[in-house]
Coordinates of C-alpha atoms (C1' of nucleotides) in Angstrom, one line a residue:
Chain V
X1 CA -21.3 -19.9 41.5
X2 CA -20.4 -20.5 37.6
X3 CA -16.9 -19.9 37.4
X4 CA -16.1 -18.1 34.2
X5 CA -13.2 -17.6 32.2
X6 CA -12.6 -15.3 29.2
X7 CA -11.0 -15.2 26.2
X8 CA -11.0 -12.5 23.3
X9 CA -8.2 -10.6 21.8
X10 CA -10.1 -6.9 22.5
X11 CA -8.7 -6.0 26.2
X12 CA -12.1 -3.4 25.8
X13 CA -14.1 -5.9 24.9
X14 CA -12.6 -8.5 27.5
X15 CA -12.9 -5.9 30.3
X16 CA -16.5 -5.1 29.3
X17 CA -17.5 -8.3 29.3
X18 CA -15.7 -8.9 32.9
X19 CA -18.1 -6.0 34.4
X20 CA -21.0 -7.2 32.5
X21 CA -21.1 -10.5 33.9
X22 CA -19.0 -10.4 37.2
X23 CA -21.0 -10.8 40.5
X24 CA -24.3 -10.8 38.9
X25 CA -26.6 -14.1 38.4
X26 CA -24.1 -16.2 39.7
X27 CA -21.5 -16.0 37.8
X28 CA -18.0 -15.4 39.0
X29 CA -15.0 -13.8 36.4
X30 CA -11.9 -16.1 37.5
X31 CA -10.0 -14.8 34.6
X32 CA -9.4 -13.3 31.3
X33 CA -7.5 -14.6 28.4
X34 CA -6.1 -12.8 24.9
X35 CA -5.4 -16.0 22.9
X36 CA -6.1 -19.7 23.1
X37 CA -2.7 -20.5 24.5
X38 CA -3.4 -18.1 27.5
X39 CA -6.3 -19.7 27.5
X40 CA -5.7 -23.2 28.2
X41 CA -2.8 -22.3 30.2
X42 CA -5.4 -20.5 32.5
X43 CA -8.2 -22.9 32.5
X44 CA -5.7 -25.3 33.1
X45 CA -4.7 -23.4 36.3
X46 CA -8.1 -21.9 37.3
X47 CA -10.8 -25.0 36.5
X48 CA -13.1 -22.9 35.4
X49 CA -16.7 -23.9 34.4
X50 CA -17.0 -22.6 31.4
X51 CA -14.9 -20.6 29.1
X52 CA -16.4 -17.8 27.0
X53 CA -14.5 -17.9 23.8
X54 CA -13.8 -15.8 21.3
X55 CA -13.0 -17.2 17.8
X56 CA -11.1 -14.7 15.8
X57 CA -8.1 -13.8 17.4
X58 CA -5.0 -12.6 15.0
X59 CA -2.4 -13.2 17.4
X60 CA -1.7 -16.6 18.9
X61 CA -4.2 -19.6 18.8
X62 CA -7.2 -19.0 17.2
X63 CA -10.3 -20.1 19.4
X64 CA -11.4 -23.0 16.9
X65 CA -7.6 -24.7 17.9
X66 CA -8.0 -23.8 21.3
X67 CA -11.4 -25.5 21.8
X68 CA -10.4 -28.3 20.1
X69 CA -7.2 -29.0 22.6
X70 CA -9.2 -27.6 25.8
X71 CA -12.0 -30.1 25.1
X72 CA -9.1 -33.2 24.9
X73 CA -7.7 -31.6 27.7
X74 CA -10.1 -30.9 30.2
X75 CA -13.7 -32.0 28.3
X76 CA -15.8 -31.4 31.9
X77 CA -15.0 -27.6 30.7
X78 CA -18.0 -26.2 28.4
X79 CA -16.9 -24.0 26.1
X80 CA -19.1 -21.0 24.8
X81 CA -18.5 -19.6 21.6
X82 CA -19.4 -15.8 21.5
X83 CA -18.1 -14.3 17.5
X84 CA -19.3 -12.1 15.3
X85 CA -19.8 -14.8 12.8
X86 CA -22.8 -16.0 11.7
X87 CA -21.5 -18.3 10.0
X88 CA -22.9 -21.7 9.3
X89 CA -19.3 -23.3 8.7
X90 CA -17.8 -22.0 12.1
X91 CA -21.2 -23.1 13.5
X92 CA -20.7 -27.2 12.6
X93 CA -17.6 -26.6 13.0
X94 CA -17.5 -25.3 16.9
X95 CA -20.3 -28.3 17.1
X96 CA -18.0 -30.5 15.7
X97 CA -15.6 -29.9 17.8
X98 CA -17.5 -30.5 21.1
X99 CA -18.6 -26.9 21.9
X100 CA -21.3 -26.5 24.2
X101 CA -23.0 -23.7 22.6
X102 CA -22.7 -20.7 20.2
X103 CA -23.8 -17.3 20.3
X104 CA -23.3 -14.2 18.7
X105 CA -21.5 -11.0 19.9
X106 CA -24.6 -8.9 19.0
X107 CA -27.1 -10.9 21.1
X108 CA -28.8 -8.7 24.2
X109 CA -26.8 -9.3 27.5
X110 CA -29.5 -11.2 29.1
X111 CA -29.4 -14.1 25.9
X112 CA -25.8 -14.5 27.2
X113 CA -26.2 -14.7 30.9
X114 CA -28.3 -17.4 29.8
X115 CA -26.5 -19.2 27.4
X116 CA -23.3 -19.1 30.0
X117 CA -26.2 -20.7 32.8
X118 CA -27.5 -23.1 30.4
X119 CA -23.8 -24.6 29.5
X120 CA -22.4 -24.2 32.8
X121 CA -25.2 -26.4 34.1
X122 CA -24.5 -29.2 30.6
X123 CA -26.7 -27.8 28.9
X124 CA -26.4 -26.6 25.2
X125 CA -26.9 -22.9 23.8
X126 CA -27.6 -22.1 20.3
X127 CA -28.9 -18.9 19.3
X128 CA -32.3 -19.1 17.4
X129 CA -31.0 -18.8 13.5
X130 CA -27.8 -21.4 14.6
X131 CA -30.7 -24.0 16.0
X132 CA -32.8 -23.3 12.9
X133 CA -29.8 -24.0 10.6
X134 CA -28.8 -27.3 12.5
X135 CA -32.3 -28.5 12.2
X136 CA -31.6 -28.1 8.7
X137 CA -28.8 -29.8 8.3
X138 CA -29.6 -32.8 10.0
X139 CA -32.9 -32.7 8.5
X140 CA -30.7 -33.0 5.1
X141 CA -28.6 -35.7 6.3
X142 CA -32.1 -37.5 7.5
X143 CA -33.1 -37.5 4.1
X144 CA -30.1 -38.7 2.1
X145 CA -27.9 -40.1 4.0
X146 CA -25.8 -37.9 6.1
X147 CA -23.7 -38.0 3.1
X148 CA -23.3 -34.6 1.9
X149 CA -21.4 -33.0 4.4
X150 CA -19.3 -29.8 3.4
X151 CA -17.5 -30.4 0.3
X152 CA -15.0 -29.1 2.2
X153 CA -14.9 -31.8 4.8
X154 CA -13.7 -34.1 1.7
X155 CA -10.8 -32.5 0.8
X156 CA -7.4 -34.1 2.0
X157 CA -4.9 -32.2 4.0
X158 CA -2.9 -31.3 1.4
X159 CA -5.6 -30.0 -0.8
X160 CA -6.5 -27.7 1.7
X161 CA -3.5 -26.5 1.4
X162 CA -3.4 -26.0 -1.9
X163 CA -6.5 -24.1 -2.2
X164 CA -5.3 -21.8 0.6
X165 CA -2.0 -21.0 -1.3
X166 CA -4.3 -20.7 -4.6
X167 CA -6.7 -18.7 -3.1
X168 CA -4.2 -15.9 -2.2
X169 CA -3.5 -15.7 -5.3
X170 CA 0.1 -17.3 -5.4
X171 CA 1.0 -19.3 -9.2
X172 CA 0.6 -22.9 -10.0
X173 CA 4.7 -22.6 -9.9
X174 CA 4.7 -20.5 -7.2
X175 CA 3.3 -22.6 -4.6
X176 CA 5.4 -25.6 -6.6
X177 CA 8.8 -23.7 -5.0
X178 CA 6.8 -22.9 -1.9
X179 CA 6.2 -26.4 -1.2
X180 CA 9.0 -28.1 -3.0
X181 CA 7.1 -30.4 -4.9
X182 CA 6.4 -30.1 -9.1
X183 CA 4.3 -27.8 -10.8
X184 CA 2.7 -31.0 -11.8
X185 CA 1.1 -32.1 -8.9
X186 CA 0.1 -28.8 -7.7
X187 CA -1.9 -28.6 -11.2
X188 CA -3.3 -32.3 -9.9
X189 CA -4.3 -31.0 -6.8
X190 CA -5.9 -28.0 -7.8
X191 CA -7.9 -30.1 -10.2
X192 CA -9.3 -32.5 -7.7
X193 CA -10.1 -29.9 -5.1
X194 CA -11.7 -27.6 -7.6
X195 CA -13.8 -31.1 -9.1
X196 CA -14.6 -31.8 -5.3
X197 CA -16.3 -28.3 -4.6
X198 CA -17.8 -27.5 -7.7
X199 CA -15.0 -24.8 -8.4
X200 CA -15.2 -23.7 -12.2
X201 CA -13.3 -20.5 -12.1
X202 CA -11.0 -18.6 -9.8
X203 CA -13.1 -16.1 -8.8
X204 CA -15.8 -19.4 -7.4
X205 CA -12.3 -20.0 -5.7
X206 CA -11.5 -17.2 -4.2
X207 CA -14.8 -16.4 -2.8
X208 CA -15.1 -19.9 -1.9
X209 CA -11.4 -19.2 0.4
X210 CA -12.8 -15.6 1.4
X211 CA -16.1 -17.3 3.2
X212 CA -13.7 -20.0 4.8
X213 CA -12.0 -17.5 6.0
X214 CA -8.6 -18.8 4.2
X215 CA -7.2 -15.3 3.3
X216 CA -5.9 -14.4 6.4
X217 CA -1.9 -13.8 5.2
X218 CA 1.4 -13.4 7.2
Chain N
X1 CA -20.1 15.2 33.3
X2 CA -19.2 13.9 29.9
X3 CA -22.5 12.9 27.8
X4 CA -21.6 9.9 25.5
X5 CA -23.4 8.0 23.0
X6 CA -22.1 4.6 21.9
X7 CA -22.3 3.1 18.8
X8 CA -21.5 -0.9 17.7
X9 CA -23.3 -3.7 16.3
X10 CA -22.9 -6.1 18.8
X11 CA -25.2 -5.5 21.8
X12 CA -22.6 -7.4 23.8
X13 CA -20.0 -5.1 23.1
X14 CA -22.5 -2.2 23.5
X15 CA -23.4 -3.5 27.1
X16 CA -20.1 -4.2 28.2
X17 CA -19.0 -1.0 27.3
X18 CA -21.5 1.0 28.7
X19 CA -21.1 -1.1 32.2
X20 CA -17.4 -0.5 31.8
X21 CA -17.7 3.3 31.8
X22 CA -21.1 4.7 32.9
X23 CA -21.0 6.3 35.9
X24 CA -17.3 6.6 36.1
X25 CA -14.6 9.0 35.6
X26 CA -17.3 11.6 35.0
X27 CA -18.5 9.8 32.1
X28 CA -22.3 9.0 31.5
X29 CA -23.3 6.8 28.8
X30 CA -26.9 8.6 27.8
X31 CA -27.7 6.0 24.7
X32 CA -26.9 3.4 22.4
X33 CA -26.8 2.5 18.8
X34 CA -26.4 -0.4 17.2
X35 CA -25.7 1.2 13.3
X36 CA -25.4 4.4 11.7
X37 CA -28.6 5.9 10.8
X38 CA -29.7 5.1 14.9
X39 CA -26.5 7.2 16.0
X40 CA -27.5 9.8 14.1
X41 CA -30.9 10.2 15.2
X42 CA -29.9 9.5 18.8
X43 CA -26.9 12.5 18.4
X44 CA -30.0 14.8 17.0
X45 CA -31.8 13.9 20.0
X46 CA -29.8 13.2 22.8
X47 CA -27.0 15.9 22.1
X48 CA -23.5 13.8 23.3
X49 CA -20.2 15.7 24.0
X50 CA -18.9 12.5 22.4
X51 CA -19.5 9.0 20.1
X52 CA -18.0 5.8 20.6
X53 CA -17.7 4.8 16.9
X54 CA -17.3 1.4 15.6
X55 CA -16.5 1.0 11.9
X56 CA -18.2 -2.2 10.8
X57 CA -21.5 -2.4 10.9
X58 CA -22.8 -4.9 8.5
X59 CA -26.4 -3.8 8.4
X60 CA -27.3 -0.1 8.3
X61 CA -24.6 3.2 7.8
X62 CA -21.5 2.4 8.7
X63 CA -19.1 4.5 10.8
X64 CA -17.3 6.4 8.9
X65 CA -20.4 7.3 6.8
X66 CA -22.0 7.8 9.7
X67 CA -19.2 10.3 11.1
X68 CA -18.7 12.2 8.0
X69 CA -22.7 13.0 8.5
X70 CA -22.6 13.8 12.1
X71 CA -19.8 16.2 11.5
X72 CA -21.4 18.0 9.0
X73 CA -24.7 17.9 10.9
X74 CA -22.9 18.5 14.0
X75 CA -19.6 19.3 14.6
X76 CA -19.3 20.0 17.6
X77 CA -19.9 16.3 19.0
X78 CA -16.7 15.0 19.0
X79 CA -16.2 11.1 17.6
X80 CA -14.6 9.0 18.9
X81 CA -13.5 5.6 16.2
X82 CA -13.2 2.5 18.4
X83 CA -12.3 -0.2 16.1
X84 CA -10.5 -4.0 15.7
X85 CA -8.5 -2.2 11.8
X86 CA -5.5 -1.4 13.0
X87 CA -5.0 -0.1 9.3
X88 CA -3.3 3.1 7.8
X89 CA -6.5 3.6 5.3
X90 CA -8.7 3.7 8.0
X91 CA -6.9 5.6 10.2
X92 CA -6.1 8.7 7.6
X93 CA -9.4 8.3 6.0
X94 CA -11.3 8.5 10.0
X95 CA -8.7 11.8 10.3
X96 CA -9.8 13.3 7.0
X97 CA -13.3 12.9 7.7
X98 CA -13.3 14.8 10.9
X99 CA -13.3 12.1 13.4
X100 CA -11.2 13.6 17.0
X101 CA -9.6 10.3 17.8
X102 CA -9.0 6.4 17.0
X103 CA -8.4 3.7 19.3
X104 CA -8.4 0.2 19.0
X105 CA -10.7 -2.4 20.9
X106 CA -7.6 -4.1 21.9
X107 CA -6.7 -1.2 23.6
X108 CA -6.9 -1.2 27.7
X109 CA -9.7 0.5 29.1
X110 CA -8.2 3.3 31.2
X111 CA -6.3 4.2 27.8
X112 CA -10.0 3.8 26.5
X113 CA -11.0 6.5 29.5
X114 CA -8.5 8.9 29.0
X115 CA -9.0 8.9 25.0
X116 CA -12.6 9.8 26.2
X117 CA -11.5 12.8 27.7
X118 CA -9.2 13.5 25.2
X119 CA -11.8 14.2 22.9
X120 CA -14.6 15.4 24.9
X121 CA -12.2 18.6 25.9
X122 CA -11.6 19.0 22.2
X123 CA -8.4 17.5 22.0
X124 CA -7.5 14.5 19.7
X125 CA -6.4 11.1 20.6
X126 CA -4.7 8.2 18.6
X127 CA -2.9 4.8 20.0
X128 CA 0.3 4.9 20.2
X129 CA 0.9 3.3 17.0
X130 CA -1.1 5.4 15.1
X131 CA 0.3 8.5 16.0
X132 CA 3.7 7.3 15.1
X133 CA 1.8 6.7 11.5
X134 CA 0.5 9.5 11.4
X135 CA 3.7 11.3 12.3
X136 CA 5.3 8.8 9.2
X137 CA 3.1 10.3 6.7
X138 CA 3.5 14.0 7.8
X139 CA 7.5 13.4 7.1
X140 CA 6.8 12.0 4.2
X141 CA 4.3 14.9 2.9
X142 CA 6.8 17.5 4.4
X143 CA 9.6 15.7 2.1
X144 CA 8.2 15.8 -1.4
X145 CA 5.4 18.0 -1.3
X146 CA 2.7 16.1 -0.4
X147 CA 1.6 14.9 -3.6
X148 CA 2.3 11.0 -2.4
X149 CA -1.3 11.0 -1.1
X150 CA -2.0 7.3 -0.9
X151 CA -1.3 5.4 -3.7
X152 CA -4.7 4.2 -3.8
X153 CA -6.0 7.7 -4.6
X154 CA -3.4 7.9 -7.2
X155 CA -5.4 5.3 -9.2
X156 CA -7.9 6.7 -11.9
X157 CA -11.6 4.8 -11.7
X158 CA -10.7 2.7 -14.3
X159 CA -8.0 1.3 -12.9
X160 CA -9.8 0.9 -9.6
X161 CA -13.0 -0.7 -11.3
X162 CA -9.7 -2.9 -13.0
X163 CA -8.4 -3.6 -9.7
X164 CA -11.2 -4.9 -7.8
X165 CA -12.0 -7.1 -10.9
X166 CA -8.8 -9.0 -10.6
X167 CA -8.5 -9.3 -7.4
X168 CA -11.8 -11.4 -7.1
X169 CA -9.7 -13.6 -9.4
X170 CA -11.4 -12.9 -13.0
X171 CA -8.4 -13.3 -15.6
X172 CA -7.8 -10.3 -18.2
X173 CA -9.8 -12.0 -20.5
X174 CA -13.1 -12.1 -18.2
X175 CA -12.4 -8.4 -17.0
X176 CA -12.2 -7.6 -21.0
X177 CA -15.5 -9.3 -21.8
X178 CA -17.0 -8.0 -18.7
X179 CA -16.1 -4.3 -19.8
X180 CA -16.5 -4.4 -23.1
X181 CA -12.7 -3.5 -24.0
X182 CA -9.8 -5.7 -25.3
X183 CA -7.8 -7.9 -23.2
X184 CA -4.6 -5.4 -24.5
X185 CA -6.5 -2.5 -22.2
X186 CA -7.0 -4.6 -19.3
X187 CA -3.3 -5.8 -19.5
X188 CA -2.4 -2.1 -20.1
X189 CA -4.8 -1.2 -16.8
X190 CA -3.2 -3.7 -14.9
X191 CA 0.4 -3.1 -15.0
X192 CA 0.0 0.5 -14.8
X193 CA -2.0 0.1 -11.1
X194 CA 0.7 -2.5 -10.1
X195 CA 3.0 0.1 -11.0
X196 CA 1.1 3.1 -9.3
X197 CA 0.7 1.0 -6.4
X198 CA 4.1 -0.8 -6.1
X199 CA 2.3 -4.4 -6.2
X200 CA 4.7 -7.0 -8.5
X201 CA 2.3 -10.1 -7.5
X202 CA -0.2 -11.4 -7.6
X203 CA -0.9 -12.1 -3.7
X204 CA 0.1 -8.5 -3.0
X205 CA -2.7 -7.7 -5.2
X206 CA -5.4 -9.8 -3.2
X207 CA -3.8 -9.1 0.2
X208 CA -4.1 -5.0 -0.8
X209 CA -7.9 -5.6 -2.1
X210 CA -8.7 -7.7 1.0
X211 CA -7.5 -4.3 3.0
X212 CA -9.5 -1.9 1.2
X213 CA -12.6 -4.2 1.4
X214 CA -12.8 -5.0 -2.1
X215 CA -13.5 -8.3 -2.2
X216 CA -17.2 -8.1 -1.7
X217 CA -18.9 -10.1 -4.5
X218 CA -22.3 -10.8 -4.8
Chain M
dC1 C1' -2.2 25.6 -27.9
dA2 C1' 0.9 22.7 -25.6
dT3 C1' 1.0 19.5 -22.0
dT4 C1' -0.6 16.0 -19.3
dG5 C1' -3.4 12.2 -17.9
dC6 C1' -6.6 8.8 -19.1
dC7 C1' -8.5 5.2 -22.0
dT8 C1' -8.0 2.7 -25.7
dC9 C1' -5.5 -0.9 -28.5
dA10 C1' -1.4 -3.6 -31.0
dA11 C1' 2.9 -6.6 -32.0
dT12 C1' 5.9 -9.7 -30.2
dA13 C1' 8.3 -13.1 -27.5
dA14 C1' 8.8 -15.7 -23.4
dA15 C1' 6.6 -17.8 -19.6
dT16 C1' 2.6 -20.1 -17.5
dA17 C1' -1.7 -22.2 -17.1
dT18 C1' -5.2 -25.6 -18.6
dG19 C1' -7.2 -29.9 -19.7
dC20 C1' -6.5 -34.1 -20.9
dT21 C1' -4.7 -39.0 -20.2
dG22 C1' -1.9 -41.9 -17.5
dA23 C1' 1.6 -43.7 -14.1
dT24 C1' 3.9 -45.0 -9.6
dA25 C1' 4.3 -45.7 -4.7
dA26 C1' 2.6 -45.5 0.1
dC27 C1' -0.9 -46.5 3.0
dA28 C1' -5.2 -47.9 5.1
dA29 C1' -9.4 -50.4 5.1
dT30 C1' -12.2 -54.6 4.0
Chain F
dA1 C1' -5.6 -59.8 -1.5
dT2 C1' -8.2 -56.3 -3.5
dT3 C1' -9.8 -51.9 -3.4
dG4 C1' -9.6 -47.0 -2.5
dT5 C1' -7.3 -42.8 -1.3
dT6 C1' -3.6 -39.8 -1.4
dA7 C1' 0.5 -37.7 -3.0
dT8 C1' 3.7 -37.5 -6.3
dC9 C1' 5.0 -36.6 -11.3
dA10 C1' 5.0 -36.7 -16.9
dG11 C1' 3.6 -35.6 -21.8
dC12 C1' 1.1 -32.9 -25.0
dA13 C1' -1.8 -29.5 -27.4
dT14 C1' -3.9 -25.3 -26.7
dA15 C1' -4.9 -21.1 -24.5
dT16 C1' -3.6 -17.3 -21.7
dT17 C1' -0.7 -14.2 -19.3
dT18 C1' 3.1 -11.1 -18.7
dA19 C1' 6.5 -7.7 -20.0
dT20 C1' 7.8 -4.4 -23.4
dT21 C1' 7.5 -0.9 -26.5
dG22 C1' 4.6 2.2 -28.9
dA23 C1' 0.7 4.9 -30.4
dG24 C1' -3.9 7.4 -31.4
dG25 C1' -8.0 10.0 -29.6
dC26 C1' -9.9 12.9 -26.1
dA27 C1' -10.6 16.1 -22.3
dA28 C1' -9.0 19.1 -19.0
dT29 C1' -5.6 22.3 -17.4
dG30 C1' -2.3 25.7 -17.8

DNA sequence: CATTGCCTCAATAAATATGCTGATAACAAT
DNA sequence: ATTGTTATCAGCATATTTATTGAGGCAATG
């Protein structure tokens, strides 16, 4: 019996995915979850074998956080990510972080049951386009080096930050009073982390923040 | 026996939901669709008392264009908008185009049952939060004549097509060149739609383009 | 035909941003 | 001990934005 825990922010989609999967090809619901906190607080309690988990939840930890501590935590757990995003960022990313697998909330029912048997048992689950796109990548990092990464990846904390203030449109001075330092060094930021991704103008920037998923506010 | 139709992108969701309520509470879930165009064809065919209506679909119609059809074409299936936006622009613009109820998919699923019912007996349902809304807005129509509309609506085309320029972060200047007018129009634009629509920033700019889904690009 | 709303543009002054070059200190890595 | 990275800040010249006030042409509405 896999014993499954699960973890969105929809309570309809949390419920539906409960009767989908309960009972049937041996798989066992122990629980549900509506934010990553819950989430690790459960798994923590429960021991599940794998957690089906949501990444874009508004309210709480986010499921990207959540993996990351659960896999510190308790790293015999696999984790499942099941998003709407098909996103090749969130996709190294959840890798990156030591998911077991990645799957998409519009794959048919059966791909899932799957994907939950083929983690649960230490395997890995990609859906088709996600494996084609990591072949990809690590054919480009066979071929120069591994040293392209996300441009992303290269920026320092505080750039990051930065570029999230920026993209939301706050002023040069603006996120100077925001983060008490000088106008000066927020204008030396900005240029390096613009330099490091190839940013030219602010709508490459905002776009760039709107695909990282950066604009969330409050 | 009520005859529904449901209608989501994610065949996960789609699945879960129909689990979750065919065959109870004198519900029967007679098809599925996974955009617009399908749930119209299947409502031609199949005939529903009611549709379970997501609002983003990516690929294909999505659901409100899909609703504002189906309630021309038919209007006596009632529709049902299940959706993540807990948003005032979708929730007036689902009521203006006919739709007999809004719920969210955080919503639990017996309040997802009896908003079925609602509707499929011709009555109306909205969460909890929604109705207070809705209830806000009638005040406010009731106190000065209704003319307050939303301010987006307020906004002439220009000033929209002006709008969704800056928010995707082009300066005056670029707007100007891209239009063909001087930068002393787009300027003139621009603070009369801040003024229309009470923005004084920058960020409240993006943050109000990000909820209308104008920050598309490409 | 008078009014109103929309689109267009201007002058001006104050505030900011941009693009440089360059500097200092902390810290880690080799 | 040297090198590299990061975070912090400055000066300076030029460009751009913002806020104001004002105004002409045009089309629709009454």
């Amino acid at each position: 019996m896999i014993k499954l825990l699960i973890c969105d922010d929809h309570a309809v989609v949390r419920s539906g995915l409960s009767m989908l999967l309960h009972g049937r090809n041996g798989i066992e619901v122990i629980g549900e979850a509506s934010e990553g906190d819950e989430a690790i607080e459960l798994a923590e309690k429960l021991k599940p074998d794998v957690i089906l988990m949501d990444l874009s939840m508004p309210h709480g930890k986010d499921g990207m956080t959540a993996t990351t501590e659960l896999k510190k935590l308790m790293p015999e757990i696999a984790v499942l990510i099941l998003t709407m995003h098909d996103d090749e960022e969130y996709l190294f990313r959840a890798i990156q972080i030591g998911a077991s697998g990645y799957i998409l909330k519009n794959a048919p029912h059966d791909e899932l049951i799957s994907a939950i048997q083929s983690v649960a048992s230490g395997d890995a689950y990609l859906y088709p386009t996600a494996t084609k796109r990591l072949m990809g990548e690590y054919l480009d990092r066979v071929r120069n080096g591994g040293d392209t990464a996300t441009p992303y990846d290269s920026l320092s904390d505080r750039e990051r930050e930065i570029l999230s203030w920026l993209a939301k449109g706050y002023s040069n001075k603006e996120v100077a009073e925001s983060l008490f330092i000088s106008v000066k060094t927020v204008e030396s930021h900005r240029s390096k982390l613009m330099d490091k991704l190839g940013l030219k103008t602010r709508p490459e920037l905002i776009k760039f923040a709107l695909k990282k998923g950066l604009l969330d506010f409050e």
